[in-house]
């Protein structure tokens, strides 16, 4: 029987996911693991240990590691340790992120610097550190998490720094995707829409009018599940997307098209 390789399979690949302890990062880790990758789940929080154990007890190959994406030393150290331990890093998912709310006229310097340090500089550090390993080994696939907030003005919540950082992530992936295109390192972004994570569930409880406004604005009329974002990320990470680089894939239930 003729053997047909499945380009969506991640069997034998080593993946690093930042911000993996919960929410979208945990769902991405599970999806990559289910497709056969060994997943290094990296996060600031202790919670990442328990999340990685849950994946392992479900038969997936996962390990927990600590990382603070606001520190160049922390990101470089993790990239080096994982590359030495496993001999390579095939996939990197720059997912760690924070949010907040502030009207622009009241926006503090501290809020601006903090969100840039995690959501934009943190992605840059991750792309640079793991990209270097991929360039050296002759290939790899990087996916960073942008947002609908990076391509249009979302409402009614206000967080200009978050929005600008997410637009920066999308453009970083275009620029670096083109820069490394001939070196077999692909760099893409996924732009999630409003996703059913604990953070958004809390908004639904505390401010149901905001949730109602979001649902009204989303063409599919519902939040995304984290697994739906994870599937888009896994596609870009896999060889099925071997011809795609510098691209921003919106996984947003139609939000950015409306
Ligand atoms: N939830 C949504 O609706 C939505 C929509 C669009 C984009 N996003 C983006 O998706 C990503 C994941 O969001 P989420 O909703 O799962 O959020 P979340 O808060 O549940 O998870 C974010 C994770 O990042 C980690 N993190 C934060 N700062 C870190 C740091 N300095 N170093 C390492 N890890 C750090 C946190 O500990 C946490 O585990 C974020 O980049 C977010 O901006 C989320």
Tab-separated table of N, CA and C in Angstrom, residues 17 24-25 27-28 31-32 91-97 119 123 127 141-151 162-163 165-174 186-195 224-238 241 244-254 256:
chain	number	residue	atom	x	y	z
A	17	UNK	N	5.451	26.431	23.688
A	17	UNK	CA	4.280	27.320	23.734
A	17	UNK	C	4.430	28.233	24.935
A	24	UNK	N	-6.103	30.019	25.979
A	24	UNK	CA	-5.766	29.671	24.598
A	24	UNK	C	-4.438	28.899	24.539
A	25	UNK	N	-3.456	29.293	25.367
A	25	UNK	CA	-2.150	28.619	25.359
A	25	UNK	C	-2.251	27.160	25.778
A	27	UNK	N	-4.957	25.304	25.381
A	27	UNK	CA	-5.651	24.620	24.276
A	27	UNK	C	-4.703	24.371	23.108
A	28	UNK	N	-3.816	25.330	22.829
A	28	UNK	CA	-2.828	25.140	21.751
A	28	UNK	C	-1.905	23.971	22.112
A	31	UNK	N	-3.672	20.714	21.553
A	31	UNK	CA	-3.847	20.411	20.127
A	31	UNK	C	-2.530	19.952	19.495
A	32	UNK	N	-1.433	20.642	19.810
A	32	UNK	CA	-0.127	20.241	19.251
A	32	UNK	C	0.252	18.852	19.761
A	91	UNK	N	8.888	24.024	16.481
A	91	UNK	CA	7.704	24.903	16.493
A	91	UNK	C	7.788	25.824	17.709
A	92	UNK	N	7.475	27.110	17.498
A	92	UNK	CA	7.374	28.037	18.635
A	92	UNK	C	6.056	28.788	18.530
A	93	UNK	N	5.317	28.828	19.630
A	93	UNK	CA	4.059	29.574	19.658
A	93	UNK	C	4.192	30.694	20.688
A	94	UNK	N	4.243	31.942	20.198
A	94	UNK	CA	4.372	33.107	21.084
A	94	UNK	C	2.974	33.588	21.441
A	95	UNK	N	2.476	33.048	22.563
A	95	UNK	CA	1.073	33.268	22.945
A	95	UNK	C	0.921	34.118	24.201
A	96	UNK	N	1.952	34.168	25.075
A	96	UNK	CA	1.808	34.862	26.364
A	96	UNK	C	1.331	36.293	26.146
A	97	UNK	N	0.331	36.693	26.919
A	97	UNK	CA	-0.190	38.047	26.766
A	97	UNK	C	-0.988	38.470	27.980
A	119	UNK	N	3.275	41.914	25.540
A	119	UNK	CA	2.543	41.539	24.323
A	119	UNK	C	3.316	41.794	23.024
A	123	UNK	N	6.922	38.880	22.475
A	123	UNK	CA	6.820	38.106	21.225
A	123	UNK	C	8.117	38.261	20.419
A	127	UNK	N	10.483	35.196	19.257
A	127	UNK	CA	10.786	34.982	17.832
A	127	UNK	C	12.300	35.001	17.619
A	141	UNK	N	8.931	26.525	12.379
A	141	UNK	CA	7.693	27.269	12.153
A	141	UNK	C	7.303	28.014	13.428
A	142	UNK	N	7.115	29.323	13.290
A	142	UNK	CA	6.756	30.170	14.433
A	142	UNK	C	5.357	30.731	14.194
A	143	UNK	N	4.513	30.682	15.229
A	143	UNK	CA	3.190	31.311	15.150
A	143	UNK	C	3.037	32.207	16.369
A	144	UNK	N	2.725	33.479	16.139
A	144	UNK	CA	2.496	34.407	17.251
A	144	UNK	C	1.003	34.740	17.318
A	145	UNK	N	0.549	35.055	18.529
A	145	UNK	CA	-0.877	35.353	18.703
A	145	UNK	C	-1.102	36.858	18.681
A	146	UNK	N	-1.785	37.306	17.632
A	146	UNK	CA	-2.205	38.701	17.519
A	146	UNK	C	-3.633	38.784	18.061
A	147	UNK	N	-4.510	39.537	17.413
A	147	UNK	CA	-5.896	39.688	17.911
A	147	UNK	C	-6.703	40.457	16.886
A	148	UNK	N	-8.032	40.328	16.987
A	148	UNK	CA	-8.897	41.230	16.218
A	148	UNK	C	-8.575	42.683	16.579
A	149	UNK	N	-8.123	42.898	17.824
A	149	UNK	CA	-7.799	44.261	18.273
A	149	UNK	C	-6.586	44.822	17.547
A	150	UNK	N	-5.839	43.967	16.852
A	150	UNK	CA	-4.677	44.413	16.090
A	150	UNK	C	-5.009	44.782	14.657
A	151	UNK	N	-6.244	44.506	14.224
A	151	UNK	CA	-6.601	44.830	12.831
A	151	UNK	C	-7.785	45.795	12.721
A	162	UNK	N	-2.806	47.766	24.209
A	162	UNK	CA	-3.019	46.362	23.812
A	162	UNK	C	-3.204	46.284	22.297
A	163	UNK	N	-4.050	47.168	21.765
A	163	UNK	CA	-4.388	47.140	20.333
A	163	UNK	C	-3.134	47.381	19.472
A	165	UNK	N	0.007	46.951	20.394
A	165	UNK	CA	0.926	45.811	20.547
A	165	UNK	C	0.498	44.665	19.629
A	166	UNK	N	-0.790	44.399	19.544
A	166	UNK	CA	-1.275	43.286	18.712
A	166	UNK	C	-1.101	43.587	17.215
A	167	UNK	N	-1.261	44.869	16.826
A	167	UNK	CA	-0.971	45.260	15.438
A	167	UNK	C	0.518	45.060	15.167
A	168	UNK	N	1.351	45.363	16.165
A	168	UNK	CA	2.799	45.175	16.049
A	168	UNK	C	3.158	43.708	15.869
A	169	UNK	N	2.481	42.836	16.588
A	169	UNK	CA	2.748	41.392	16.467
A	169	UNK	C	2.460	40.932	15.035
A	170	UNK	N	1.317	41.369	14.495
A	170	UNK	CA	0.954	40.970	13.125
A	170	UNK	C	2.029	41.441	12.146
A	171	UNK	N	2.485	42.679	12.302
A	171	UNK	CA	3.457	43.216	11.344
A	171	UNK	C	4.844	42.601	11.542
A	172	UNK	N	5.190	42.318	12.802
A	172	UNK	CA	6.461	41.631	13.066
A	172	UNK	C	6.502	40.307	12.293
A	173	UNK	N	5.381	39.588	12.288
A	173	UNK	CA	5.339	38.291	11.595
A	173	UNK	C	5.463	38.469	10.080
A	174	UNK	N	4.857	39.521	9.531
A	174	UNK	CA	5.027	39.773	8.084
A	174	UNK	C	6.491	40.042	7.765
A	186	UNK	N	9.414	29.653	8.818
A	186	UNK	CA	8.170	30.375	8.540
A	186	UNK	C	7.705	31.107	9.797
A	187	UNK	N	7.168	32.312	9.594
A	187	UNK	CA	6.678	33.119	10.724
A	187	UNK	C	5.294	33.648	10.360
A	188	UNK	N	4.301	33.218	11.110
A	188	UNK	CA	2.912	33.623	10.850
A	188	UNK	C	2.239	34.045	12.153
A	189	UNK	N	1.069	34.646	12.018
A	189	UNK	CA	0.292	35.035	13.201
A	189	UNK	C	-1.125	34.510	13.074
A	190	UNK	N	-1.746	34.259	14.225
A	190	UNK	CA	-3.190	34.000	14.269
A	190	UNK	C	-3.825	35.147	15.042
A	191	UNK	N	-4.914	35.662	14.522
A	191	UNK	CA	-5.636	36.748	15.187
A	191	UNK	C	-6.958	36.239	15.734
A	192	UNK	N	-6.983	35.867	17.010
A	192	UNK	CA	-8.253	35.361	17.561
A	192	UNK	C	-9.282	36.474	17.747
A	193	UNK	N	-10.549	36.081	17.614
A	193	UNK	CA	-11.644	36.948	18.039
A	193	UNK	C	-11.924	36.676	19.505
A	194	UNK	N	-13.059	37.191	20.003
A	194	UNK	CA	-13.418	36.987	21.410
A	194	UNK	C	-13.552	35.488	21.674
A	195	UNK	N	-12.771	35.013	22.656
A	195	UNK	CA	-12.656	33.569	22.891
A	195	UNK	C	-13.091	33.236	24.314
A	224	UNK	N	-15.656	32.282	20.272
A	224	UNK	CA	-14.901	31.108	19.808
A	224	UNK	C	-14.547	30.245	21.005
A	225	UNK	N	-14.392	28.963	20.792
A	225	UNK	CA	-13.814	28.096	21.821
A	225	UNK	C	-12.289	28.116	21.647
A	226	UNK	N	-11.531	28.014	22.750
A	226	UNK	CA	-10.058	27.996	22.633
A	226	UNK	C	-9.561	26.940	21.645
A	227	UNK	N	-10.250	25.802	21.571
A	227	UNK	CA	-9.821	24.732	20.644
A	227	UNK	C	-9.932	25.178	19.181
A	228	UNK	N	-10.843	26.104	18.887
A	228	UNK	CA	-10.982	26.579	17.496
A	228	UNK	C	-9.807	27.479	17.117
A	229	UNK	N	-9.317	28.251	18.078
A	229	UNK	CA	-8.116	29.061	17.836
A	229	UNK	C	-6.908	28.129	17.708
A	230	UNK	N	-6.860	27.132	18.588
A	230	UNK	CA	-5.731	26.184	18.603
A	230	UNK	C	-5.612	25.443	17.277
A	231	UNK	N	-6.738	25.108	16.651
A	231	UNK	CA	-6.704	24.372	15.376
A	231	UNK	C	-6.067	25.225	14.279
A	232	UNK	N	-6.371	26.529	14.281
A	232	UNK	CA	-5.773	27.436	13.285
A	232	UNK	C	-4.263	27.546	13.514
A	233	UNK	N	-3.868	27.606	14.782
A	233	UNK	CA	-2.443	27.694	15.123
A	233	UNK	C	-1.721	26.414	14.676
A	234	UNK	N	-2.333	25.269	14.962
A	234	UNK	CA	-1.704	23.985	14.618
A	234	UNK	C	-1.526	23.857	13.106
A	235	UNK	N	-2.497	24.325	12.343
A	235	UNK	CA	-2.378	24.301	10.879
A	235	UNK	C	-1.145	25.092	10.436
A	236	UNK	N	-1.026	26.338	10.900
A	236	UNK	CA	0.116	27.168	10.487
A	236	UNK	C	1.442	26.572	10.961
A	237	UNK	N	1.414	25.928	12.135
A	237	UNK	CA	2.646	25.332	12.672
A	237	UNK	C	3.077	24.119	11.855
A	238	UNK	N	2.128	23.475	11.190
A	238	UNK	CA	2.397	22.183	10.534
A	238	UNK	C	2.924	22.337	9.107
A	241	UNK	N	1.010	23.916	6.081
A	241	UNK	CA	1.120	25.345	5.740
A	241	UNK	C	2.515	25.660	5.189
A	244	UNK	N	3.122	28.887	3.375
A	244	UNK	CA	2.556	30.109	3.972
A	244	UNK	C	3.549	30.718	4.949
A	245	UNK	N	3.918	31.986	4.692
A	245	UNK	CA	4.724	32.735	5.678
A	245	UNK	C	4.357	34.213	5.614
A	246	UNK	N	4.588	34.910	6.718
A	246	UNK	CA	4.267	36.341	6.780
A	246	UNK	C	2.774	36.611	6.736
A	247	UNK	N	1.980	35.599	7.107
A	247	UNK	CA	0.525	35.698	6.982
A	247	UNK	C	-0.135	35.882	8.353
A	248	UNK	N	-1.238	36.609	8.364
A	248	UNK	CA	-2.033	36.752	9.593
A	248	UNK	C	-3.385	36.096	9.343
A	249	UNK	N	-3.605	34.974	10.001
A	249	UNK	CA	-4.849	34.203	9.823
A	249	UNK	C	-5.830	34.593	10.920
A	250	UNK	N	-6.948	35.182	10.531
A	250	UNK	CA	-7.940	35.597	11.524
A	250	UNK	C	-8.849	34.418	11.861
A	251	UNK	N	-8.800	33.999	13.132
A	251	UNK	CA	-9.711	32.959	13.631
A	251	UNK	C	-10.688	33.690	14.539
A	252	UNK	N	-11.720	34.289	13.937
A	252	UNK	CA	-12.487	35.308	14.681
A	252	UNK	C	-13.988	35.266	14.444
A	253	UNK	N	-14.499	34.129	13.971
A	253	UNK	CA	-15.949	33.982	13.767
A	253	UNK	C	-16.519	35.080	12.855
A	254	UNK	N	-15.659	35.589	11.956
A	254	UNK	CA	-16.108	36.573	10.962
A	254	UNK	C	-15.966	38.022	11.400
A	256	UNK	N	-13.540	40.298	11.863
A	256	UNK	CA	-12.737	41.291	11.133
A	256	UNK	C	-13.248	41.493	9.711
